[in-house]
Short mmCIF file of N, CA and C in Angstrom, two decimals:
data_model
loop_
_atom_site.label_atom_id
_atom_site.label_comp_id
_atom_site.label_asym_id
_atom_site.label_seq_id
_atom_site.Cartn_x
_atom_site.Cartn_y
_atom_site.Cartn_z
N MET A 1416 106.20 117.60 -15.50
CA MET A 1416 105.74 116.65 -16.49
C MET A 1416 104.28 116.95 -16.85
N ASP A 1417 103.96 116.81 -18.10
CA ASP A 1417 102.63 117.07 -18.62
C ASP A 1417 101.67 115.99 -18.10
N PRO A 1418 100.61 116.39 -17.34
CA PRO A 1418 99.68 115.39 -16.79
C PRO A 1418 98.88 114.66 -17.87
N ASP A 1419 98.79 115.22 -19.06
CA ASP A 1419 98.05 114.57 -20.15
C ASP A 1419 98.93 113.61 -20.96
N PHE A 1420 100.23 113.62 -20.69
CA PHE A 1420 101.14 112.75 -21.43
C PHE A 1420 101.04 111.32 -20.91
N ASP A 1421 100.81 110.39 -21.80
CA ASP A 1421 100.76 108.97 -21.45
C ASP A 1421 101.91 108.27 -22.16
N PRO A 1422 102.88 107.79 -21.40
CA PRO A 1422 104.04 107.17 -22.04
C PRO A 1422 103.70 105.91 -22.85
N ILE A 1423 102.66 105.21 -22.46
CA ILE A 1423 102.30 104.00 -23.21
C ILE A 1423 101.65 104.37 -24.54
N THR A 1424 100.84 105.41 -24.54
CA THR A 1424 100.27 105.90 -25.79
C THR A 1424 101.38 106.39 -26.71
N GLU A 1425 102.35 107.07 -26.14
CA GLU A 1425 103.48 107.54 -26.94
C GLU A 1425 104.30 106.37 -27.48
N ALA A 1426 104.53 105.36 -26.65
CA ALA A 1426 105.26 104.18 -27.12
C ALA A 1426 104.49 103.50 -28.26
N HIS A 1427 103.18 103.42 -28.13
CA HIS A 1427 102.34 102.83 -29.18
C HIS A 1427 102.52 103.60 -30.48
N ARG A 1428 102.48 104.92 -30.39
CA ARG A 1428 102.68 105.77 -31.57
C ARG A 1428 104.03 105.49 -32.21
N ARG A 1429 105.05 105.37 -31.39
CA ARG A 1429 106.41 105.11 -31.90
C ARG A 1429 106.50 103.72 -32.54
N TRP A 1430 105.84 102.74 -31.96
CA TRP A 1430 105.83 101.39 -32.53
C TRP A 1430 105.27 101.44 -33.96
N VAL A 1431 104.13 102.12 -34.09
CA VAL A 1431 103.50 102.24 -35.40
C VAL A 1431 104.43 103.01 -36.35
N GLU A 1432 105.00 104.08 -35.86
CA GLU A 1432 105.91 104.89 -36.66
C GLU A 1432 107.10 104.08 -37.18
N HIS A 1433 107.56 103.12 -36.40
CA HIS A 1433 108.69 102.28 -36.80
C HIS A 1433 108.28 101.06 -37.63
N GLY A 1434 107.00 100.98 -37.95
CA GLY A 1434 106.54 99.89 -38.81
C GLY A 1434 106.15 98.61 -38.08
N TRP A 1435 106.02 98.69 -36.77
CA TRP A 1435 105.65 97.51 -35.97
C TRP A 1435 104.17 97.54 -35.62
N THR A 1436 103.36 97.94 -36.55
CA THR A 1436 101.93 98.12 -36.33
C THR A 1436 101.26 96.87 -35.80
N ASP A 1437 101.64 95.70 -36.33
CA ASP A 1437 101.03 94.45 -35.88
C ASP A 1437 101.31 94.14 -34.42
N ALA A 1438 102.39 94.68 -33.89
CA ALA A 1438 102.76 94.41 -32.50
C ALA A 1438 102.41 95.57 -31.56
N ALA A 1439 102.02 96.70 -32.10
CA ALA A 1439 101.83 97.91 -31.28
C ALA A 1439 100.76 97.75 -30.21
N ASP A 1440 99.60 97.18 -30.59
CA ASP A 1440 98.53 97.01 -29.59
C ASP A 1440 98.94 96.03 -28.50
N GLY A 1441 99.59 94.95 -28.87
CA GLY A 1441 100.05 93.97 -27.88
C GLY A 1441 101.09 94.56 -26.95
N MET A 1442 102.01 95.36 -27.50
CA MET A 1442 103.01 96.03 -26.67
C MET A 1442 102.31 96.94 -25.66
N ALA A 1443 101.32 97.70 -26.13
CA ALA A 1443 100.60 98.61 -25.23
C ALA A 1443 99.87 97.83 -24.14
N LEU A 1444 99.27 96.71 -24.50
CA LEU A 1444 98.57 95.87 -23.52
C LEU A 1444 99.53 95.33 -22.47
N VAL A 1445 100.60 94.70 -22.91
CA VAL A 1445 101.55 94.08 -21.98
C VAL A 1445 102.20 95.15 -21.10
N THR A 1446 102.58 96.27 -21.70
CA THR A 1446 103.20 97.34 -20.92
C THR A 1446 102.20 97.91 -19.91
N SER A 1447 100.95 98.07 -20.31
CA SER A 1447 99.92 98.57 -19.39
C SER A 1447 99.71 97.61 -18.22
N ILE A 1448 99.60 96.33 -18.51
CA ILE A 1448 99.39 95.34 -17.44
C ILE A 1448 100.59 95.32 -16.51
N THR A 1449 101.78 95.38 -17.08
CA THR A 1449 103.00 95.35 -16.26
C THR A 1449 103.06 96.57 -15.35
N ARG A 1450 102.68 97.72 -15.88
CA ARG A 1450 102.70 98.95 -15.07
C ARG A 1450 101.64 98.90 -13.97
N VAL A 1451 100.44 98.46 -14.31
CA VAL A 1451 99.37 98.35 -13.31
C VAL A 1451 99.76 97.34 -12.23
N GLN A 1452 100.38 96.23 -12.64
CA GLN A 1452 100.82 95.24 -11.66
C GLN A 1452 101.81 95.87 -10.69
N ALA A 1453 102.73 96.69 -11.21
CA ALA A 1453 103.72 97.34 -10.34
C ALA A 1453 103.04 98.31 -9.36
N ILE A 1454 102.02 99.02 -9.83
CA ILE A 1454 101.29 99.94 -8.96
C ILE A 1454 100.59 99.18 -7.84
N PHE A 1455 99.87 98.10 -8.20
CA PHE A 1455 99.21 97.29 -7.17
C PHE A 1455 100.24 96.67 -6.23
N GLN A 1456 101.33 96.16 -6.78
CA GLN A 1456 102.36 95.51 -5.96
C GLN A 1456 102.91 96.47 -4.92
N GLN A 1457 103.17 97.70 -5.34
CA GLN A 1457 103.70 98.69 -4.42
C GLN A 1457 102.70 98.98 -3.30
N ARG A 1458 101.43 99.14 -3.65
CA ARG A 1458 100.40 99.38 -2.62
C ARG A 1458 100.30 98.20 -1.66
N ILE A 1459 100.23 97.00 -2.21
CA ILE A 1459 100.07 95.80 -1.40
C ILE A 1459 101.29 95.57 -0.51
N ASP A 1460 102.48 95.73 -1.08
CA ASP A 1460 103.71 95.54 -0.30
C ASP A 1460 103.73 96.46 0.92
N GLY A 1461 103.33 97.71 0.71
CA GLY A 1461 103.30 98.66 1.83
C GLY A 1461 102.33 98.26 2.92
N LEU A 1462 101.19 97.72 2.51
CA LEU A 1462 100.17 97.30 3.47
C LEU A 1462 100.54 96.01 4.19
N LEU A 1463 101.24 95.11 3.50
CA LEU A 1463 101.61 93.83 4.10
C LEU A 1463 102.90 93.90 4.91
N LYS A 1464 103.68 94.95 4.73
CA LYS A 1464 104.96 95.06 5.43
C LYS A 1464 104.83 94.95 6.96
N PRO A 1465 103.82 95.60 7.58
CA PRO A 1465 103.70 95.46 9.04
C PRO A 1465 103.44 94.01 9.50
N PHE A 1466 102.94 93.18 8.59
CA PHE A 1466 102.68 91.77 8.90
C PHE A 1466 103.87 90.88 8.53
N ASP A 1467 104.92 91.50 8.01
CA ASP A 1467 106.11 90.78 7.53
C ASP A 1467 105.73 89.72 6.48
N LEU A 1468 104.83 90.12 5.56
CA LEU A 1468 104.37 89.24 4.50
C LEU A 1468 104.61 89.86 3.14
N THR A 1469 104.85 89.00 2.15
CA THR A 1469 104.78 89.39 0.75
C THR A 1469 103.41 88.93 0.26
N PHE A 1470 103.02 89.38 -0.93
CA PHE A 1470 101.73 88.95 -1.45
C PHE A 1470 101.73 87.45 -1.71
N ALA A 1471 102.85 86.92 -2.17
CA ALA A 1471 102.93 85.47 -2.42
C ALA A 1471 102.68 84.67 -1.14
N ARG A 1472 103.30 85.10 -0.04
CA ARG A 1472 103.10 84.39 1.22
C ARG A 1472 101.69 84.61 1.75
N TYR A 1473 101.16 85.82 1.57
CA TYR A 1473 99.78 86.09 1.96
C TYR A 1473 98.82 85.16 1.22
N GLU A 1474 99.01 85.01 -0.09
CA GLU A 1474 98.13 84.15 -0.88
C GLU A 1474 98.13 82.71 -0.35
N ILE A 1475 99.29 82.22 0.03
CA ILE A 1475 99.37 80.86 0.57
C ILE A 1475 98.59 80.77 1.88
N LEU A 1476 98.80 81.73 2.76
CA LEU A 1476 98.07 81.71 4.03
C LEU A 1476 96.57 81.76 3.79
N GLN A 1477 96.14 82.60 2.87
CA GLN A 1477 94.71 82.72 2.60
C GLN A 1477 94.17 81.42 2.00
N LEU A 1478 94.91 80.84 1.08
CA LEU A 1478 94.49 79.57 0.48
C LEU A 1478 94.34 78.50 1.56
N LEU A 1479 95.30 78.41 2.47
CA LEU A 1479 95.21 77.44 3.56
C LEU A 1479 94.02 77.74 4.47
N SER A 1480 93.76 79.03 4.70
CA SER A 1480 92.63 79.38 5.58
C SER A 1480 91.29 79.00 4.94
N PHE A 1481 91.24 78.98 3.61
CA PHE A 1481 90.02 78.60 2.91
C PHE A 1481 89.82 77.08 2.86
N SER A 1482 90.89 76.33 3.07
CA SER A 1482 90.76 74.87 2.98
C SER A 1482 89.99 74.34 4.20
N ARG A 1483 89.33 73.24 4.02
CA ARG A 1483 88.48 72.66 5.05
C ARG A 1483 89.26 72.37 6.34
N THR A 1484 90.49 71.89 6.19
CA THR A 1484 91.28 71.47 7.35
C THR A 1484 92.41 72.43 7.72
N GLY A 1485 92.62 73.48 6.89
CA GLY A 1485 93.75 74.38 7.13
C GLY A 1485 95.04 73.81 6.60
N SER A 1486 94.96 72.70 5.86
CA SER A 1486 96.14 72.03 5.31
C SER A 1486 95.93 71.73 3.84
N LEU A 1487 97.03 71.78 3.08
CA LEU A 1487 97.01 71.36 1.68
C LEU A 1487 98.37 70.78 1.33
N PRO A 1488 98.37 69.82 0.41
CA PRO A 1488 99.66 69.34 -0.10
C PRO A 1488 100.39 70.47 -0.81
N MET A 1489 101.70 70.46 -0.70
CA MET A 1489 102.51 71.52 -1.31
C MET A 1489 102.23 71.62 -2.82
N GLY A 1490 102.11 70.49 -3.49
CA GLY A 1490 101.85 70.49 -4.93
C GLY A 1490 100.53 71.15 -5.27
N ALA A 1491 99.53 70.93 -4.44
CA ALA A 1491 98.21 71.53 -4.67
C ALA A 1491 98.28 73.05 -4.53
N ILE A 1492 99.09 73.53 -3.62
CA ILE A 1492 99.24 74.98 -3.44
C ILE A 1492 99.78 75.60 -4.72
N GLY A 1493 100.82 75.01 -5.28
CA GLY A 1493 101.40 75.52 -6.52
C GLY A 1493 100.40 75.52 -7.66
N ARG A 1494 99.66 74.43 -7.80
CA ARG A 1494 98.68 74.34 -8.89
C ARG A 1494 97.57 75.38 -8.71
N ARG A 1495 97.08 75.53 -7.51
CA ARG A 1495 95.97 76.46 -7.27
C ARG A 1495 96.39 77.91 -7.42
N LEU A 1496 97.63 78.22 -7.07
CA LEU A 1496 98.11 79.59 -7.20
C LEU A 1496 98.84 79.84 -8.51
N GLN A 1497 98.98 78.81 -9.32
CA GLN A 1497 99.63 78.89 -10.63
C GLN A 1497 101.07 79.39 -10.50
N VAL A 1498 101.80 78.79 -9.56
CA VAL A 1498 103.21 79.15 -9.37
C VAL A 1498 104.06 77.88 -9.35
N HIS A 1499 105.33 78.04 -9.62
CA HIS A 1499 106.28 76.94 -9.70
C HIS A 1499 106.48 76.31 -8.31
N PRO A 1500 106.66 74.99 -8.26
CA PRO A 1500 106.88 74.32 -6.97
C PRO A 1500 108.04 74.91 -6.15
N THR A 1501 109.09 75.36 -6.83
CA THR A 1501 110.22 75.95 -6.11
C THR A 1501 109.79 77.22 -5.37
N SER A 1502 108.91 78.00 -5.99
CA SER A 1502 108.41 79.22 -5.34
C SER A 1502 107.57 78.87 -4.12
N VAL A 1503 106.78 77.81 -4.23
CA VAL A 1503 105.96 77.38 -3.09
C VAL A 1503 106.87 76.94 -1.95
N THR A 1504 107.87 76.14 -2.26
CA THR A 1504 108.79 75.66 -1.23
C THR A 1504 109.48 76.81 -0.52
N SER A 1505 109.95 77.78 -1.28
CA SER A 1505 110.62 78.94 -0.70
C SER A 1505 109.68 79.73 0.20
N ALA A 1506 108.46 79.95 -0.25
CA ALA A 1506 107.48 80.69 0.55
C ALA A 1506 107.10 79.92 1.81
N ILE A 1507 106.91 78.62 1.68
CA ILE A 1507 106.57 77.80 2.86
C ILE A 1507 107.72 77.80 3.85
N ASP A 1508 108.96 77.74 3.35
CA ASP A 1508 110.13 77.82 4.24
C ASP A 1508 110.05 79.08 5.11
N ARG A 1509 109.78 80.20 4.48
CA ARG A 1509 109.71 81.47 5.20
C ARG A 1509 108.52 81.49 6.16
N LEU A 1510 107.36 81.04 5.70
CA LEU A 1510 106.17 81.02 6.56
C LEU A 1510 106.39 80.10 7.75
N GLU A 1511 107.12 79.02 7.54
CA GLU A 1511 107.40 78.10 8.64
C GLU A 1511 108.33 78.77 9.66
N ARG A 1512 109.36 79.47 9.18
CA ARG A 1512 110.26 80.19 10.09
C ARG A 1512 109.50 81.26 10.89
N GLN A 1513 108.48 81.84 10.27
CA GLN A 1513 107.69 82.86 10.93
C GLN A 1513 106.68 82.27 11.92
N GLY A 1514 106.48 80.97 11.87
CA GLY A 1514 105.52 80.33 12.75
C GLY A 1514 104.09 80.36 12.23
N PHE A 1515 103.92 80.70 10.95
CA PHE A 1515 102.59 80.81 10.36
C PHE A 1515 102.09 79.50 9.77
N VAL A 1516 102.99 78.61 9.40
CA VAL A 1516 102.62 77.28 8.92
C VAL A 1516 103.61 76.26 9.48
N VAL A 1517 103.18 75.00 9.45
CA VAL A 1517 104.08 73.88 9.76
C VAL A 1517 103.95 72.88 8.63
N ARG A 1518 105.04 72.16 8.40
CA ARG A 1518 104.99 71.06 7.44
C ARG A 1518 104.66 69.78 8.20
N GLU A 1519 103.79 68.99 7.58
CA GLU A 1519 103.41 67.71 8.19
C GLU A 1519 103.45 66.63 7.13
N ASP A 1520 103.64 65.41 7.57
CA ASP A 1520 103.57 64.29 6.64
C ASP A 1520 102.15 64.13 6.15
N HIS A 1521 102.01 63.79 4.89
CA HIS A 1521 100.69 63.50 4.32
C HIS A 1521 100.22 62.17 4.89
N PRO A 1522 98.97 62.05 5.31
CA PRO A 1522 98.51 60.81 5.96
C PRO A 1522 98.44 59.60 5.03
N THR A 1523 98.31 59.82 3.71
CA THR A 1523 98.15 58.68 2.80
C THR A 1523 99.19 58.63 1.68
N ASP A 1524 100.03 59.65 1.55
CA ASP A 1524 101.04 59.69 0.49
C ASP A 1524 102.39 60.03 1.11
N ARG A 1525 103.25 59.00 1.23
CA ARG A 1525 104.54 59.19 1.89
C ARG A 1525 105.43 60.19 1.15
N ARG A 1526 105.17 60.40 -0.13
CA ARG A 1526 106.00 61.32 -0.92
C ARG A 1526 105.61 62.78 -0.71
N ALA A 1527 104.42 63.03 -0.23
CA ALA A 1527 103.90 64.39 -0.15
C ALA A 1527 104.02 64.97 1.25
N LYS A 1528 104.14 66.27 1.31
CA LYS A 1528 104.11 67.01 2.57
C LYS A 1528 102.92 67.95 2.54
N LEU A 1529 102.33 68.15 3.70
CA LEU A 1529 101.24 69.10 3.85
C LEU A 1529 101.79 70.39 4.46
N ALA A 1530 101.28 71.51 4.00
CA ALA A 1530 101.50 72.78 4.68
C ALA A 1530 100.24 73.03 5.49
N THR A 1531 100.42 73.26 6.78
CA THR A 1531 99.28 73.43 7.68
C THR A 1531 99.36 74.79 8.37
N LEU A 1532 98.27 75.51 8.33
CA LEU A 1532 98.17 76.83 8.94
C LEU A 1532 98.18 76.70 10.46
N THR A 1533 99.00 77.53 11.12
CA THR A 1533 99.00 77.57 12.58
C THR A 1533 97.97 78.60 13.05
N GLU A 1534 97.70 78.63 14.33
CA GLU A 1534 96.78 79.64 14.87
C GLU A 1534 97.35 81.05 14.64
N GLU A 1535 98.67 81.18 14.80
CA GLU A 1535 99.30 82.48 14.54
C GLU A 1535 99.14 82.87 13.06
N GLY A 1536 99.29 81.91 12.16
CA GLY A 1536 99.09 82.17 10.74
C GLY A 1536 97.66 82.55 10.44
N ARG A 1537 96.74 81.86 11.08
CA ARG A 1537 95.31 82.17 10.88
C ARG A 1537 95.01 83.60 11.35
N ALA A 1538 95.58 84.00 12.47
CA ALA A 1538 95.34 85.36 12.99
C ALA A 1538 95.95 86.42 12.08
N VAL A 1539 97.17 86.20 11.59
CA VAL A 1539 97.82 87.21 10.77
C VAL A 1539 97.14 87.34 9.41
N VAL A 1540 96.69 86.23 8.83
CA VAL A 1540 96.02 86.33 7.53
C VAL A 1540 94.67 87.02 7.68
N LYS A 1541 94.01 86.83 8.80
CA LYS A 1541 92.74 87.52 9.04
C LYS A 1541 92.96 89.03 9.13
N GLN A 1542 93.99 89.43 9.87
CA GLN A 1542 94.29 90.86 10.01
C GLN A 1542 94.73 91.46 8.67
N ALA A 1543 95.59 90.77 7.95
CA ALA A 1543 96.09 91.27 6.67
C ALA A 1543 94.94 91.38 5.66
N THR A 1544 94.04 90.42 5.67
CA THR A 1544 92.91 90.45 4.74
C THR A 1544 92.01 91.65 5.02
N ALA A 1545 91.79 91.97 6.27
CA ALA A 1545 90.97 93.13 6.62
C ALA A 1545 91.58 94.41 6.04
N VAL A 1546 92.89 94.53 6.15
CA VAL A 1546 93.59 95.71 5.62
C VAL A 1546 93.51 95.74 4.09
N LEU A 1547 93.81 94.62 3.44
CA LEU A 1547 93.76 94.58 1.98
C LEU A 1547 92.35 94.82 1.45
N ASN A 1548 91.36 94.24 2.10
CA ASN A 1548 89.97 94.47 1.68
C ASN A 1548 89.63 95.96 1.74
N GLU A 1549 90.01 96.59 2.83
CA GLU A 1549 89.70 98.00 3.04
C GLU A 1549 90.47 98.92 2.09
N GLU A 1550 91.76 98.66 1.92
CA GLU A 1550 92.64 99.60 1.23
C GLU A 1550 92.86 99.31 -0.26
N VAL A 1551 92.59 98.08 -0.71
CA VAL A 1551 92.89 97.74 -2.10
C VAL A 1551 91.70 97.05 -2.78
N PHE A 1552 91.26 95.93 -2.25
CA PHE A 1552 90.31 95.09 -2.95
C PHE A 1552 88.93 95.72 -3.11
N SER A 1553 88.48 96.49 -2.12
CA SER A 1553 87.14 97.07 -2.21
C SER A 1553 87.08 98.25 -3.18
N ASP A 1554 88.22 98.83 -3.50
CA ASP A 1554 88.26 99.94 -4.46
C ASP A 1554 89.56 99.88 -5.26
N PRO A 1555 89.60 99.02 -6.28
CA PRO A 1555 90.84 98.87 -7.05
C PRO A 1555 91.11 100.01 -8.03
N GLY A 1556 90.20 100.97 -8.13
CA GLY A 1556 90.45 102.11 -8.98
C GLY A 1556 89.61 102.18 -10.25
N VAL A 1557 88.77 101.18 -10.46
CA VAL A 1557 87.83 101.19 -11.58
C VAL A 1557 86.48 100.71 -11.08
N ASP A 1558 85.41 101.03 -11.82
CA ASP A 1558 84.07 100.66 -11.36
C ASP A 1558 83.82 99.15 -11.48
N ALA A 1559 82.73 98.70 -10.88
CA ALA A 1559 82.42 97.27 -10.79
C ALA A 1559 82.30 96.60 -12.15
N ASP A 1560 81.71 97.29 -13.13
CA ASP A 1560 81.60 96.71 -14.47
C ASP A 1560 82.97 96.49 -15.10
N ALA A 1561 83.86 97.47 -14.92
CA ALA A 1561 85.21 97.35 -15.46
C ALA A 1561 85.96 96.22 -14.75
N VAL A 1562 85.76 96.10 -13.44
CA VAL A 1562 86.42 95.02 -12.70
C VAL A 1562 86.01 93.67 -13.29
N SER A 1563 84.72 93.49 -13.48
CA SER A 1563 84.22 92.22 -14.02
C SER A 1563 84.79 91.94 -15.41
N SER A 1564 84.80 92.95 -16.26
CA SER A 1564 85.34 92.79 -17.61
C SER A 1564 86.82 92.46 -17.59
N LEU A 1565 87.58 93.19 -16.76
CA LEU A 1565 89.02 92.96 -16.69
C LEU A 1565 89.35 91.57 -16.16
N VAL A 1566 88.64 91.14 -15.13
CA VAL A 1566 88.88 89.80 -14.58
C VAL A 1566 88.62 88.75 -15.66
N SER A 1567 87.56 88.93 -16.41
CA SER A 1567 87.24 87.98 -17.48
C SER A 1567 88.31 87.98 -18.57
N LEU A 1568 88.68 89.17 -19.02
CA LEU A 1568 89.69 89.27 -20.08
C LEU A 1568 91.05 88.73 -19.63
N LEU A 1569 91.46 89.07 -18.44
CA LEU A 1569 92.75 88.60 -17.95
C LEU A 1569 92.72 87.10 -17.69
N GLY A 1570 91.56 86.58 -17.37
CA GLY A 1570 91.42 85.12 -17.22
C GLY A 1570 91.76 84.40 -18.51
N ASP A 1571 91.43 85.00 -19.62
CA ASP A 1571 91.79 84.39 -20.91
C ASP A 1571 93.29 84.26 -21.06
N ILE A 1572 94.03 85.25 -20.60
CA ILE A 1572 95.49 85.20 -20.69
C ILE A 1572 96.06 84.19 -19.70
N ARG A 1573 95.53 84.21 -18.46
CA ARG A 1573 96.04 83.28 -17.45
C ARG A 1573 95.77 81.84 -17.87
#
């Protein structure tokens, strides 16, 4: 395969060629983000596999570790991570089976449940974070100025 060939650039050219000029840049953007997400996901999945974590479960553990008490209401987890409540419930179910979190009754809201980080969960998220910091987060593949710009631009979409 030609190392100079970029399939997204080629797709953009084809979009324009087919008369979809107004959509070509957006297609290239979405396709680029989707591809980059897959690249990061593959790297992260490989690094988290020894901890028996997915990135979604890692994010929950990290969020709980950042909380003052190590506990958060399930609804707050979904809002803070921008994920559907069903996804939070599924992830908490798995984390609970792994012994990384426990569900507890909310002290003031009978309808709510708290997810609380266990000591084992605290230890595993600390170890996983060290690996991710070293292998992914400290060098995502672009310079610091680009990182700042990308975070800002993608924030507009999120």
